[in-house]
CSV table of C-alpha atoms and ligand atoms in Angstrom, one decimal:
chain,number,residue,atom,x,y,z
A,1,UNK,CA,2.4,5.0,-16.9
A,2,UNK,CA,3.5,5.9,-13.4
A,3,UNK,CA,1.5,8.6,-11.6
A,4,UNK,CA,3.2,10.5,-8.7
A,5,UNK,CA,2.0,13.1,-6.4
A,6,UNK,CA,4.5,15.6,-5.1
A,7,UNK,CA,5.1,18.9,-3.3
A,8,UNK,CA,7.6,21.6,-4.4
A,9,UNK,CA,6.7,23.7,-1.4
A,10,UNK,CA,3.4,24.9,-2.8
A,11,UNK,CA,0.1,23.0,-3.4
A,12,UNK,CA,0.6,19.3,-4.0
A,13,UNK,CA,0.4,18.3,-7.7
A,14,UNK,CA,0.1,15.1,-9.7
A,15,UNK,CA,2.6,14.2,-12.4
A,16,UNK,CA,3.6,11.4,-14.8
A,17,UNK,CA,7.0,9.9,-14.0
A,18,UNK,CA,9.3,10.1,-16.9
A,19,UNK,CA,12.7,8.6,-16.0
A,20,UNK,CA,14.3,10.9,-13.4
A,21,UNK,CA,11.8,13.7,-14.1
A,22,UNK,CA,8.1,14.4,-13.5
A,23,UNK,CA,5.9,15.8,-16.2
A,24,UNK,CA,3.4,17.8,-14.1
A,25,UNK,CA,-0.3,17.5,-14.8
A,26,UNK,CA,-2.9,20.2,-14.9
A,27,UNK,CA,-5.2,18.7,-12.3
A,28,UNK,CA,-6.2,15.5,-10.6
A,29,UNK,CA,-5.8,12.7,-13.1
A,30,UNK,CA,-9.0,10.9,-12.1
A,31,UNK,CA,-11.0,14.1,-12.7
A,32,UNK,CA,-9.0,16.1,-15.2
A,33,UNK,CA,-7.2,13.4,-17.2
A,34,UNK,CA,-3.5,13.3,-18.0
A,35,UNK,CA,-3.0,16.7,-19.7
A,36,UNK,CA,0.4,18.2,-18.9
A,37,UNK,CA,0.7,21.8,-17.7
A,38,UNK,CA,4.1,21.9,-19.6
A,39,UNK,CA,6.2,22.0,-16.4
A,40,UNK,CA,8.9,19.4,-15.8
A,41,UNK,CA,10.8,18.9,-12.5
A,42,UNK,CA,13.5,16.5,-11.3
A,43,UNK,CA,12.2,13.9,-8.9
A,44,UNK,CA,15.2,14.5,-6.6
A,45,UNK,CA,14.3,18.2,-6.4
A,46,UNK,CA,10.8,17.7,-4.9
A,47,UNK,CA,9.1,15.7,-2.1
A,48,UNK,CA,7.1,12.7,-3.3
A,49,UNK,CA,3.8,12.3,-1.4
A,50,UNK,CA,1.5,9.4,-1.0
A,51,UNK,CA,0.3,9.0,-4.6
A,52,UNK,CA,-3.3,8.7,-3.4
A,53,UNK,CA,-5.5,10.3,-0.6
A,54,UNK,CA,-7.8,7.4,0.2
A,55,UNK,CA,-11.0,7.8,2.1
A,56,UNK,CA,-10.2,4.4,3.6
A,57,UNK,CA,-7.6,1.6,3.4
A,58,UNK,CA,-9.1,-1.8,3.2
A,59,UNK,CA,-6.7,-4.5,4.3
A,60,UNK,CA,-6.7,-8.2,3.7
A,61,UNK,CA,-5.2,-10.4,6.4
A,62,UNK,CA,-3.5,-13.7,6.0
A,63,UNK,CA,-3.6,-13.9,2.2
A,64,UNK,CA,-0.2,-15.7,1.9
A,65,UNK,CA,-0.2,-19.2,3.3
A,66,UNK,CA,3.3,-19.0,4.6
A,67,UNK,CA,2.5,-15.8,6.5
A,68,UNK,CA,-0.7,-17.2,8.0
A,69,UNK,CA,1.3,-20.2,9.2
A,70,UNK,CA,4.0,-18.1,10.9
A,71,UNK,CA,1.4,-16.4,13.0
A,72,UNK,CA,-0.3,-19.7,13.8
A,73,UNK,CA,-3.3,-19.3,11.6
A,74,UNK,CA,-4.6,-21.0,8.4
A,75,UNK,CA,-5.6,-19.1,5.3
A,76,UNK,CA,-9.2,-18.1,5.7
A,77,UNK,CA,-12.0,-19.5,3.5
A,78,UNK,CA,-13.0,-15.9,2.6
A,79,UNK,CA,-10.9,-12.8,2.5
A,80,UNK,CA,-10.3,-11.4,6.0
A,81,UNK,CA,-11.1,-7.7,5.9
A,82,UNK,CA,-10.1,-4.9,8.2
A,83,UNK,CA,-9.4,-1.2,7.9
A,84,UNK,CA,-6.7,1.3,8.5
A,85,UNK,CA,-7.8,4.9,8.9
A,86,UNK,CA,-6.6,7.4,6.3
A,87,UNK,CA,-4.8,9.3,9.0
A,88,UNK,CA,-2.2,6.5,9.0
A,89,UNK,CA,-1.1,7.2,5.5
A,90,UNK,CA,2.4,8.7,4.9
A,91,UNK,CA,4.4,9.0,1.7
A,92,UNK,CA,7.9,8.0,0.5
A,93,UNK,CA,10.6,9.2,2.8
A,94,UNK,CA,8.3,10.0,5.6
A,95,UNK,CA,9.1,8.5,9.0
A,96,UNK,CA,7.2,5.6,10.6
A,97,UNK,CA,6.8,6.8,14.2
A,98,UNK,CA,6.9,4.0,16.8
A,99,UNK,CA,4.1,4.6,19.4
A,100,UNK,CA,5.0,4.3,23.1
A,101,UNK,CA,2.1,1.9,23.6
A,102,UNK,CA,3.9,-0.9,21.8
A,103,UNK,CA,7.1,-2.8,22.3
A,104,UNK,CA,6.9,-4.7,19.0
A,105,UNK,CA,6.2,-2.9,15.8
A,106,UNK,CA,6.6,-4.9,12.6
A,107,UNK,CA,6.7,-4.3,8.9
A,108,UNK,CA,4.4,-6.0,6.4
A,109,UNK,CA,5.1,-5.3,2.7
A,110,UNK,CA,1.9,-5.5,0.6
A,111,UNK,CA,0.8,-4.9,-3.0
A,112,UNK,CA,-1.7,-2.1,-2.9
A,113,UNK,CA,-4.6,-1.8,-5.4
A,114,UNK,CA,-5.7,1.8,-6.0
A,115,UNK,CA,-9.3,2.2,-7.0
A,116,UNK,CA,-10.1,4.5,-10.0
A,117,UNK,CA,-13.9,4.9,-9.7
A,118,UNK,CA,-16.9,4.3,-7.6
A,119,UNK,CA,-16.9,0.5,-7.0
A,120,UNK,CA,-19.9,-1.3,-5.6
A,121,UNK,CA,-21.0,-4.9,-6.2
A,122,UNK,CA,-18.5,-5.4,-9.1
A,123,UNK,CA,-17.9,-8.8,-10.5
A,124,UNK,CA,-14.4,-10.3,-10.8
A,125,UNK,CA,-14.8,-10.0,-14.6
A,126,UNK,CA,-15.5,-6.3,-14.3
A,127,UNK,CA,-13.0,-5.5,-11.5
A,128,UNK,CA,-10.0,-4.5,-13.7
A,129,UNK,CA,-11.8,-1.5,-15.1
A,130,UNK,CA,-12.3,-0.2,-11.6
A,131,UNK,CA,-8.6,-0.3,-10.8
A,132,UNK,CA,-6.5,2.9,-11.3
A,133,UNK,CA,-3.3,1.1,-10.8
A,134,UNK,CA,-1.0,-0.5,-8.2
A,135,UNK,CA,1.4,0.8,-5.7
A,136,UNK,CA,3.4,-0.5,-2.7
A,137,UNK,CA,2.2,-0.3,0.9
A,138,UNK,CA,3.6,-1.2,4.3
A,139,UNK,CA,0.9,-2.5,6.7
A,140,UNK,CA,2.9,-1.5,9.8
A,141,UNK,CA,1.5,-3.4,12.8
A,142,UNK,CA,2.0,-3.2,16.6
A,143,UNK,CA,2.1,-7.0,16.9
A,144,UNK,CA,1.9,-7.1,20.7
A,145,UNK,CA,-1.3,-5.0,20.6
A,146,UNK,CA,-2.7,-7.0,17.7
A,147,UNK,CA,-2.8,-10.0,20.0
A,148,UNK,CA,-3.7,-8.3,23.3
A,149,UNK,CA,-6.6,-6.2,21.8
A,150,UNK,CA,-9.8,-8.0,20.6
A,151,UNK,CA,-9.9,-5.7,17.5
A,152,UNK,CA,-7.0,-4.7,15.2
A,153,UNK,CA,-8.0,-1.1,14.9
A,154,UNK,CA,-5.4,0.2,17.3
A,155,UNK,CA,-2.5,-2.1,16.4
A,156,UNK,CA,-2.9,-1.3,12.7
A,157,UNK,CA,-4.2,2.2,12.9
A,158,UNK,CA,-1.6,4.4,14.5
A,159,UNK,CA,-0.5,7.6,12.7
A,160,UNK,CA,2.2,6.8,10.1
A,161,UNK,CA,1.4,3.1,10.1
A,162,UNK,CA,0.5,3.1,6.4
A,163,UNK,CA,3.4,4.2,4.1
A,164,UNK,CA,2.1,4.3,0.5
A,165,UNK,CA,4.1,4.9,-2.7
A,166,UNK,CA,6.3,5.8,-4.4
A,167,UNK,CA,3.8,6.1,-7.3
A,168,UNK,CA,0.9,4.4,-8.9
A,169,UNK,CA,1.8,2.1,-11.8
A,170,UNK,CA,-1.2,1.9,-14.1
A,171,UNK,CA,0.0,-0.9,-16.3
A,172,UNK,CA,1.0,-3.4,-13.6
A,173,UNK,CA,-0.5,-6.9,-14.2
A,174,UNK,CA,-0.1,-9.0,-11.0
A,175,UNK,CA,1.4,-12.3,-11.9
A,176,UNK,CA,4.6,-13.8,-10.5
A,177,UNK,CA,6.5,-10.6,-9.7
A,178,UNK,CA,8.9,-10.5,-6.7
A,179,UNK,CA,7.7,-8.8,-3.5
A,180,UNK,CA,10.6,-8.0,-1.1
A,181,UNK,CA,11.2,-6.0,2.0
A,182,UNK,CA,14.5,-5.0,3.4
A,183,UNK,CA,15.6,-3.4,6.7
A,184,UNK,CA,18.9,-1.5,6.6
A,185,UNK,CA,19.6,-3.4,3.3
A,186,UNK,CA,19.0,-6.9,4.8
A,187,UNK,CA,16.2,-8.9,3.2
A,188,UNK,CA,13.3,-9.6,5.6
A,189,UNK,CA,10.5,-10.8,3.3
A,190,UNK,CA,10.8,-12.2,-0.2
A,191,UNK,CA,8.0,-14.0,-2.1
A,192,UNK,CA,6.2,-14.1,-5.3
A,193,UNK,CA,2.9,-12.2,-5.9
A,194,UNK,CA,1.6,-15.5,-7.3
A,195,UNK,CA,1.7,-17.0,-3.7
A,196,UNK,CA,-1.3,-14.8,-2.9
A,197,UNK,CA,-4.4,-16.8,-2.0
A,198,UNK,CA,-7.2,-14.4,-3.1
A,199,UNK,CA,-6.0,-12.5,-6.2
A,200,UNK,CA,-6.4,-8.7,-6.6
A,201,UNK,CA,-9.4,-8.9,-9.0
A,202,UNK,CA,-11.2,-11.3,-6.6
A,203,UNK,CA,-10.4,-8.9,-3.7
A,204,UNK,CA,-11.8,-5.9,-5.5
A,205,UNK,CA,-15.0,-7.8,-6.2
A,206,UNK,CA,-15.3,-9.2,-2.7
A,207,UNK,CA,-14.6,-5.9,-0.9
A,208,UNK,CA,-17.1,-4.1,-3.2
A,209,UNK,CA,-19.8,-6.5,-2.2
A,210,UNK,CA,-19.3,-5.5,1.4
A,211,UNK,CA,-18.4,-1.8,1.3
A,212,UNK,CA,-18.5,0.9,-1.4
A,213,UNK,CA,-15.0,1.8,-2.7
A,214,UNK,CA,-14.4,5.4,-3.7
A,215,UNK,CA,-11.9,6.7,-6.2
A,216,UNK,CA,-8.5,6.8,-4.6
A,217,UNK,CA,-9.3,4.1,-2.0
A,218,UNK,CA,-6.7,1.5,-1.4
A,219,UNK,CA,-6.9,-2.3,-0.9
A,220,UNK,CA,-3.7,-3.8,0.6
A,221,UNK,CA,-3.6,-7.4,-0.4
A,222,UNK,CA,-1.8,-9.1,2.4
A,223,UNK,CA,1.8,-9.7,3.5
A,224,UNK,CA,4.1,-12.6,2.7
A,225,UNK,CA,6.0,-14.4,5.4
A,226,UNK,CA,9.0,-13.0,7.2
A,227,UNK,CA,7.4,-10.1,9.1
A,228,UNK,CA,9.9,-8.8,11.6
A,229,UNK,CA,10.4,-6.1,14.2
A,230,UNK,CA,11.5,-2.6,13.2
A,231,UNK,CA,13.4,-0.2,15.5
A,232,UNK,CA,14.2,3.5,15.7
A,233,UNK,CA,17.0,4.3,13.3
A,234,UNK,CA,16.1,1.5,10.8
A,235,UNK,CA,15.4,2.3,7.1
A,236,UNK,CA,12.7,0.1,5.6
A,237,UNK,CA,12.6,-0.6,1.9
A,238,UNK,CA,9.6,-2.2,0.3
A,239,UNK,CA,10.0,-3.2,-3.3
A,240,UNK,CA,7.6,-4.8,-5.8
A,241,UNK,CA,9.1,-5.8,-9.1
A,242,UNK,CA,7.5,-3.7,-11.8
A,243,UNK,CA,6.0,-1.1,-9.4
A,244,UNK,CA,8.8,0.5,-7.4
A,245,UNK,CA,10.5,0.8,-4.1
A,246,UNK,CA,9.0,2.6,-1.1
A,247,UNK,CA,11.6,3.7,1.5
A,248,UNK,CA,10.7,4.9,5.0
A,249,UNK,CA,13.0,5.6,8.0
A,250,UNK,CA,11.8,4.6,11.5
A,251,UNK,CA,11.8,6.9,14.5
B,301,MG,MG1,-1.1,-7.0,6.6
């Protein structure tokens, strides 16, 4: 099942994706379940929003060996955690806005885990039942500031630096699906989810031993190699096989 959140000009609503249409839900699926309100709308007639409103985005750095190597690092012995603020989140079609503080903003496609319930000190064996589903995220990064600042908060945390969407796929099972980013139609990153060092269930467990995860929170699981600069006027497409394609213009 694919869960979208959308606006038709009124209060944002949740819906189940059904081909080119949305079957609108009565309330928030994590609170009220998946009961339809009977309304159906065409996806192209509405504005899709970020499918989740996380209290925080927990990011995992250098989780693909080829990416760690391209930035001169090795894969860490433990997952490397950092955060993006929830004010960085934008939805499908929203513009990534390049901040004047940086001359080198880059894209990082990442598989995003969306948490479904309060998650604290959960084992790897129990992690799956805490996951609502998976979506696509772009860990947009001001690469020059990442290296000049001691902390990554600024380089990763600008407004609009966390596109999320287009929906949450609740039946995705991470295996060897293709993860691919394109800029203006040209492939920039292409890898297999199986190249990930720490797997999603391990990450949910690890993160939950360090910080409490709330329903709707997001863990972005690291970027494959091929990160590259984005410029104003570009259109970035982030696609994960079996989940969907997240498209954002850059200004
Ligand atoms: Mg990243």
